[in-house]
Coordinates of C-alpha atoms and ligand atoms in Angstrom, one line a residue:
M197 CA 66.9 110.8 155.1
T198 CA 66.1 108.2 152.4
T199 CA 64.6 105.0 153.8
A200 CA 65.2 101.4 152.9
A201 CA 61.7 101.4 151.3
V202 CA 62.9 103.8 148.6
Q203 CA 66.4 102.5 148.2
D204 CA 65.3 100.5 145.1
I205 CA 67.6 101.1 142.1
S206 CA 66.6 97.8 140.4
A207 CA 65.2 99.8 137.4
L208 CA 68.8 100.4 136.5
A209 CA 69.1 96.8 135.4
D210 CA 67.2 97.7 132.2
F211 CA 68.8 101.2 131.7
G212 CA 71.0 101.1 128.7
I213 CA 73.4 103.8 127.5
E214 CA 74.4 104.0 123.9
V215 CA 78.2 104.6 123.2
P216 CA 79.7 106.5 120.3
S217 CA 82.0 104.8 117.9
W218 CA 84.1 107.9 117.7
A219 CA 85.0 107.8 121.4
Y220 CA 87.4 104.9 120.7
G221 CA 89.4 106.7 118.0
N222 CA 92.1 109.3 118.5
S223 CA 90.9 112.8 119.2
G224 CA 92.1 116.1 120.4
T225 CA 91.6 119.8 119.7
R226 CA 92.6 122.0 116.8
F227 CA 96.0 122.3 118.5
K228 CA 96.9 118.6 118.7
V229 CA 95.4 115.1 118.2
F230 CA 97.3 112.7 120.3
T231 CA 97.8 109.1 119.2
T232 CA 97.4 106.1 121.5
P233 CA 98.6 102.6 121.2
G234 CA 95.9 100.0 120.5
V235 CA 93.4 102.5 119.0
P236 CA 91.0 100.9 116.5
R237 CA 91.8 101.2 112.8
T238 CA 88.4 100.1 111.5
P239 CA 84.7 100.4 112.4
F240 CA 84.9 96.7 113.3
E241 CA 87.6 97.4 115.9
K242 CA 85.6 100.3 117.3
V243 CA 82.7 98.0 117.8
A244 CA 84.9 95.4 119.5
D245 CA 86.1 98.1 121.9
A246 CA 82.5 99.3 122.6
A247 CA 81.5 95.7 123.2
E248 CA 84.1 95.5 126.0
V249 CA 82.4 98.5 127.7
N250 CA 79.1 96.5 127.5
R251 CA 80.8 93.3 128.7
V252 CA 82.0 94.9 132.0
T253 CA 79.1 97.3 132.7
G254 CA 76.2 95.3 131.2
A255 CA 74.8 98.8 130.4
A256 CA 76.1 99.8 127.0
P257 CA 74.1 97.6 124.6
R258 CA 74.4 99.8 121.4
V259 CA 77.0 101.7 119.5
S260 CA 76.2 104.9 117.5
L261 CA 77.8 105.2 114.1
H262 CA 79.0 108.4 112.3
I263 CA 78.8 108.4 108.5
P264 CA 81.2 108.6 106.6
W265 CA 83.6 108.0 109.5
D266 CA 82.2 104.5 109.9
K267 CA 81.6 103.7 106.3
V268 CA 82.2 100.0 105.5
D269 CA 81.5 98.0 102.3
D270 CA 78.9 95.8 103.9
F271 CA 76.9 97.3 106.8
S272 CA 75.0 94.1 107.4
S273 CA 78.3 92.4 108.2
L274 CA 79.2 95.2 110.6
A275 CA 75.7 94.5 112.2
S276 CA 76.4 90.8 112.5
F277 CA 79.9 91.5 113.9
A278 CA 78.2 93.7 116.5
A279 CA 75.7 91.0 117.3
D280 CA 78.5 88.4 117.7
H281 CA 80.0 90.7 120.2
K282 CA 76.6 91.1 122.0
V283 CA 75.9 94.7 121.1
A284 CA 73.7 96.3 118.4
L285 CA 74.3 99.2 116.1
G286 CA 72.4 102.3 117.3
A287 CA 71.8 105.8 116.0
V288 CA 73.3 106.8 112.6
N289 CA 74.8 110.2 112.8
S290 CA 75.0 112.2 109.6
N291 CA 78.0 114.5 108.9
V292 CA 77.7 117.7 106.9
F293 CA 80.6 119.5 108.4
Q294 CA 83.7 118.2 106.6
D295 CA 83.1 118.9 103.0
D296 CA 84.3 122.1 101.2
D297 CA 80.8 122.3 99.5
Y298 CA 79.3 123.1 103.0
K299 CA 81.4 126.2 103.7
L300 CA 78.3 128.4 103.4
G301 CA 75.9 125.8 104.7
S302 CA 74.5 122.4 103.9
L303 CA 70.7 122.0 104.3
T304 CA 70.4 125.8 104.4
N305 CA 72.8 126.6 101.5
A306 CA 71.5 129.1 99.0
D307 CA 72.8 126.8 96.2
K308 CA 70.2 124.2 95.4
R309 CA 72.8 121.6 94.2
I310 CA 74.5 121.7 97.6
R311 CA 71.2 121.4 99.5
A312 CA 70.3 118.4 97.4
K313 CA 73.7 116.9 98.1
A314 CA 73.2 117.3 101.9
V315 CA 69.7 115.8 101.7
A316 CA 71.1 112.9 99.6
H317 CA 73.7 112.3 102.4
H318 CA 70.8 111.9 104.9
L319 CA 69.0 109.5 102.6
E320 CA 72.2 107.5 102.3
C321 CA 72.3 107.4 106.2
I322 CA 68.7 106.0 106.1
D323 CA 69.9 103.3 103.8
V324 CA 72.7 102.5 106.4
M325 CA 69.9 102.3 109.0
R326 CA 68.0 99.7 106.9
A327 CA 71.2 97.6 106.5
T328 CA 72.2 97.8 110.2
G329 CA 68.7 97.6 111.8
S330 CA 69.1 101.0 113.3
K331 CA 65.9 103.0 113.8
T332 CA 67.4 106.4 114.5
L333 CA 68.8 109.1 112.3
K334 CA 70.6 111.8 114.1
L335 CA 71.2 115.2 112.6
W336 CA 73.4 117.9 114.0
L337 CA 73.4 120.9 111.7
P338 CA 76.7 122.8 111.8
D339 CA 75.3 125.5 109.5
G340 CA 75.5 129.2 110.4
T341 CA 77.2 132.5 109.4
N342 CA 80.1 134.5 110.8
Y343 CA 79.0 138.1 110.0
A344 CA 75.8 140.0 110.3
G345 CA 74.2 140.3 106.8
Q346 CA 76.2 137.5 105.4
D347 CA 73.0 135.6 104.5
S348 CA 69.3 136.0 105.3
I349 CA 68.5 134.3 108.6
R350 CA 64.9 133.9 107.4
A351 CA 65.7 132.5 104.0
R352 CA 68.0 129.9 105.6
Q353 CA 65.2 128.8 108.0
D354 CA 62.9 128.3 104.9
R355 CA 65.5 126.3 103.1
L356 CA 66.2 124.2 106.2
A357 CA 62.5 123.5 106.7
E358 CA 62.2 122.3 103.0
S359 CA 65.4 120.2 103.2
L360 CA 64.2 118.6 106.5
Q361 CA 60.9 117.7 104.9
E362 CA 62.7 115.9 102.1
I363 CA 64.7 113.9 104.7
Y364 CA 61.7 113.2 106.8
A365 CA 59.8 111.9 103.7
G366 CA 62.6 109.3 103.3
L367 CA 62.1 107.7 106.7
D368 CA 60.4 104.4 107.2
A369 CA 57.4 104.3 109.5
D370 CA 59.4 103.0 112.5
H371 CA 62.3 105.4 112.1
T372 CA 62.9 108.5 114.3
L373 CA 64.7 111.6 113.1
L374 CA 66.6 113.3 116.0
I375 CA 67.4 116.9 115.5
E376 CA 70.3 118.2 117.7
Y377 CA 71.0 121.9 118.5
K378 CA 74.1 123.8 119.5
F379 CA 74.4 127.5 120.3
F380 CA 77.7 128.2 118.4
E381 CA 80.5 126.6 116.5
P382 CA 81.7 126.1 113.8
F383 CA 80.2 129.5 113.0
F384 CA 80.1 132.4 115.4
Y385 CA 77.6 135.1 114.4
H386 CA 74.4 133.0 114.0
T387 CA 73.7 129.2 114.0
D388 CA 70.7 127.9 112.1
I389 CA 69.6 125.5 114.9
P390 CA 71.1 127.1 118.0
D391 CA 68.7 126.0 120.7
W392 CA 66.0 123.6 121.7
G393 CA 63.2 126.0 120.7
T394 CA 64.4 126.1 117.1
S395 CA 64.9 122.3 117.0
L396 CA 61.4 121.8 118.5
L397 CA 59.8 124.1 116.0
H398 CA 61.2 122.1 113.1
C399 CA 60.3 118.8 114.8
L400 CA 56.7 120.0 115.3
A401 CA 56.4 121.1 111.7
L402 CA 57.7 117.7 110.5
G403 CA 55.6 115.3 112.6
D404 CA 55.6 112.6 115.3
Q405 CA 58.7 110.9 114.0
A406 CA 60.9 113.9 114.6
K407 CA 62.3 114.6 118.1
V408 CA 64.8 116.8 119.8
V409 CA 68.2 115.5 120.9
L410 CA 69.7 117.4 123.9
D411 CA 73.5 117.4 124.0
T412 CA 74.5 118.5 127.5
G413 CA 77.5 120.4 126.2
H414 CA 75.6 122.6 123.8
H415 CA 74.3 125.4 126.0
A416 CA 75.5 128.7 127.2
P417 CA 77.0 128.7 130.7
G418 CA 74.4 128.8 133.4
T419 CA 71.6 127.4 131.3
N420 CA 69.1 125.3 133.3
I421 CA 69.3 122.1 131.3
E422 CA 66.8 120.2 133.5
F423 CA 64.2 122.9 132.7
I424 CA 64.6 122.1 129.0
V425 CA 64.4 118.3 129.8
A426 CA 61.1 118.9 131.6
Q427 CA 59.7 121.0 128.8
L428 CA 60.5 118.6 126.1
I429 CA 59.2 115.6 128.0
R430 CA 55.9 117.5 128.5
Q431 CA 55.6 117.8 124.7
N432 CA 56.7 114.2 124.2
K433 CA 59.5 115.6 122.1
L434 CA 62.6 114.5 124.0
G435 CA 64.1 111.9 121.7
A436 CA 67.6 111.5 123.1
F437 CA 70.5 112.8 125.0
D438 CA 74.1 113.3 123.9
F439 CA 75.8 113.1 127.3
N440 CA 79.1 114.8 128.0
S441 CA 80.6 117.5 130.3
R442 CA 81.5 121.1 129.5
N443 CA 83.5 123.6 131.5
Y444 CA 83.9 126.2 128.8
A445 CA 82.5 125.3 125.4
D446 CA 81.7 122.0 123.7
D447 CA 84.4 120.3 125.7
D448 CA 83.1 116.7 125.2
L449 CA 84.6 115.6 128.5
I450 CA 83.3 112.6 130.5
V451 CA 79.7 113.0 131.5
G452 CA 79.3 114.0 135.2
A453 CA 82.9 115.0 135.5
A454 CA 82.4 118.8 135.4
D455 CA 79.1 118.9 137.3
P456 CA 77.8 115.7 138.8
F457 CA 75.0 117.7 140.6
Q458 CA 73.7 119.0 137.2
L459 CA 73.6 115.4 135.9
F460 CA 71.7 114.4 139.0
R461 CA 69.2 117.2 138.5
I462 CA 68.7 116.2 134.9
M463 CA 68.2 112.5 135.8
H464 CA 65.8 113.6 138.6
E465 CA 63.5 115.2 135.9
I466 CA 63.8 112.0 133.9
V467 CA 63.1 109.6 136.8
S468 CA 60.3 111.7 138.2
V469 CA 58.2 110.9 135.2
G470 CA 59.5 107.3 134.6
A471 CA 61.3 108.4 131.5
H472 CA 64.3 106.2 132.4
L473 CA 62.2 103.1 131.6
P474 CA 62.8 101.6 128.2
T475 CA 59.1 102.3 127.3
S476 CA 59.9 106.0 127.2
G477 CA 61.8 105.5 123.9
I478 CA 64.4 108.1 125.0
N479 CA 67.8 107.2 123.7
F480 CA 70.5 107.9 126.4
M481 CA 73.7 108.3 124.4
L482 CA 77.2 109.4 125.1
D483 CA 78.8 111.9 122.7
Q484 CA 82.3 112.2 124.0
C485 CA 86.0 112.2 123.1
H486 CA 88.8 111.0 125.3
N487 CA 91.8 113.2 124.2
I488 CA 94.2 112.4 127.0
E489 CA 92.7 109.7 129.2
P490 CA 92.5 106.0 128.2
K491 CA 89.4 105.6 126.0
I492 CA 87.8 102.3 127.0
P493 CA 88.1 103.0 130.7
G494 CA 86.9 106.6 130.0
Q495 CA 83.8 105.1 128.5
I496 CA 83.3 102.7 131.4
R497 CA 83.7 105.6 133.9
S498 CA 81.1 107.6 131.8
I499 CA 78.5 104.8 132.0
M500 CA 79.2 104.5 135.8
N501 CA 78.7 108.3 136.2
V502 CA 75.3 108.2 134.5
Q503 CA 74.3 105.1 136.6
E504 CA 75.4 106.9 139.8
A505 CA 73.4 110.0 139.0
T506 CA 70.4 107.9 138.0
A507 CA 70.6 105.7 141.1
K508 CA 70.6 108.9 143.2
A509 CA 67.6 110.2 141.3
L510 CA 65.8 106.9 142.0
L511 CA 66.5 107.4 145.7
V512 CA 64.6 110.7 145.8
D513 CA 61.6 110.2 148.2
A514 CA 59.0 111.4 145.7
S515 CA 56.1 111.5 148.1
A516 CA 58.1 113.5 150.7
L517 CA 59.2 115.8 148.0
E518 CA 55.7 116.4 146.7
K519 CA 54.3 117.0 150.2
A520 CA 57.1 119.5 151.0
Q521 CA 56.4 121.3 147.6
I522 CA 52.7 121.5 148.2
D523 CA 53.2 122.7 151.8
G524 CA 55.6 125.4 150.5
D525 CA 58.3 123.9 152.6
I526 CA 61.2 125.3 150.5
L527 CA 64.1 124.0 152.6
G528 CA 62.3 120.7 153.3
A529 CA 61.8 120.1 149.6
H530 CA 65.4 121.0 148.8
A531 CA 66.6 118.7 151.6
V532 CA 64.7 115.7 150.1
L533 CA 66.7 116.2 146.8
M534 CA 70.0 116.8 148.7
D535 CA 69.5 113.7 150.8
A536 CA 69.3 111.6 147.7
Y537 CA 72.2 113.4 146.0
N538 CA 74.4 113.0 149.0
T539 CA 73.8 109.2 149.3
D540 CA 76.7 107.1 148.4
V541 CA 75.2 104.7 145.8
R542 CA 78.4 102.9 144.8
G543 CA 77.7 99.9 147.1
L544 CA 74.1 99.6 145.8
L545 CA 75.3 99.7 142.2
A546 CA 78.0 97.1 143.0
D547 CA 75.3 94.9 144.5
L548 CA 73.1 95.3 141.4
R549 CA 76.0 94.4 139.1
E550 CA 76.7 91.3 141.2
S551 CA 73.0 90.3 141.0
Q552 CA 73.4 90.6 137.2
G553 CA 76.4 88.3 137.1
L554 CA 78.8 91.2 136.5
D555 CA 82.0 92.2 138.4
R556 CA 81.2 94.7 141.2
D557 CA 83.9 97.0 139.7
P558 CA 83.8 97.4 135.9
V559 CA 87.0 99.4 135.8
A560 CA 89.0 96.7 137.7
A561 CA 87.4 94.0 135.6
F562 CA 88.5 95.6 132.4
A563 CA 92.0 96.2 133.7
R564 CA 92.3 92.5 134.7
S565 CA 91.0 91.2 131.4
G566 CA 94.2 91.9 129.5
Y567 CA 92.1 93.3 126.5
M568 CA 94.1 96.5 126.3
E569 CA 97.5 94.7 126.3
R570 CA 96.2 92.4 123.6
V571 CA 95.0 95.1 121.2
E572 CA 98.1 97.2 121.8
T573 CA 100.1 94.2 120.5
D574 CA 97.7 93.2 117.8
R575 CA 96.8 96.6 116.3
V576 CA 100.0 97.5 114.5
G577 CA 100.1 99.0 111.1
G578 CA 97.2 100.5 109.3
Q579 CA 95.7 103.9 110.0
Q580 CA 94.4 104.6 113.5
A581 CA 90.9 106.0 113.5
G582 CA 90.5 109.6 114.5
W583 CA 87.8 112.1 115.1
G584 CA 87.1 112.8 111.5
A585 CA 88.1 109.4 110.0
Ligands
PSV608 C1 78.5 118.4 117.4 O1 79.3 119.1 118.3 C2 78.2 117.0 118.0 O2 77.7 117.1 119.3 C3 77.3 116.2 117.1 O3 76.5 115.3 117.8 C4 78.2 115.6 116.2 O4 77.8 114.7 115.3 C5 79.2 115.1 117.2 O5 79.4 116.2 118.1 C6 80.5 114.6 116.8 O6 81.4 114.5 117.9
MN609 MN1 76.3 115.8 120.1

C-alpha cells in the first residue's frame, strides 16, 4: 500500500492545464450540432467562460485559440481582456481544413499557389502569437488522399517538408512549433502525418523548436499511448498533449471518461521523469467538444479528471516499483501501480484546493456562482459560436 510518506501531491499546485476556446462553443457531429443557451458569441465571451474554469479549479491558466475561428480585429485587446480575467492566451492552432482550396491538400498540395496560401496562414498565426504573447504554434495537418494512386505519397512528403521549413523559418527564437498527428480523417486512404513517427521525423528535420503534440484520441484502438509518451520524452520531443477520450474514433469526449486507467498510465510515464513540472515545458492541453453535456462544467470535470490521474501517478511508490522491477517481481511491480491507481485521491485534491484558497468542490462552486444563469440571460441575440466559427 502507499504510505503517508509518498502521499504528497503538492506538485499539483503548479500543474496547469490549457483549455481550448472551441470547447465553449456549440458542437456536434455531422448529423447535428445542438445549440445551448448562454453559449459565447465572440472570442471574448469564450475567454470569459474559460476564466470561470480557472477561477474554480485554479488549474486552467491558459486558453488555446483557433484561427480563424477566434479572429478578432485587435488581438492585443483580447490578450488584455484575458489578463483582466486572470488567464493568458495559449497555443495558436492553425486551420487548413475548412477552405475549398484545400480539397487536395494544404501544405502538401501539388499546386504551388495553394501550398503558399497554407504557409501564409501559418505565418499569420505567428503574427497572432506576437500580438497575444503566445509562444506556441500548433499545426494539425488534415491532408491525405481517399484512393490508392490518387497522389504520390512520396512527393507529398517532400512538399510537406518544404512547406514546414518555410513556416519554421518564420518562428521567433522563443517560439515552439507543435506538430500533431492523426491516423485517419478527413481522408481515408492515407494521411500525410498519420502517426508520431512521421511527426517526429519532420520535427527532427526542422530543429529544436519543433516538437510533437500527442492527441490522445488520434490512435488506432489498442495503441499503447504511454509507450509513445515514453519514447518522445526520451528524445526530448514531447511538446504537448491534446487530452480527450475516444471510444471509437476521434470522439473528443471528456478526458479520462472512456478509460481513466489509460490516463493514469500516461501520467505515470510523465510523473516518473518529472515531466509534470513546469520546467519540462510540456503543454498539457484539452482538445475537446461538449456536444450534449454543459460545457463549462464539462471543462471543470476534465481538469479534475487530469488532476485525479496525476495525483494517483504521484502516489506511485517509485522506489518500491523500481525494486520489484529489478527483482523481476512481476506481480509485485504491477501491484505497486495498482495500489496507487486504486487510491481515492479526491480528499487529497480537495485538501490541496482548500490550501490554495479554492473551494473543495469546483463543480459545486461553479453551480453556486450563478454565472451560467447570468450568461443565459445576457447572451441573447448575435450568432452563437460553433465548432467551425
Ligand atoms: C483534429 O482532429 C484536432 O485534434 C486538431 O487539434 C484540431 O485543430 C482540433 O482537433 C479541432 O478540434
Ligand atoms: Mn487535437
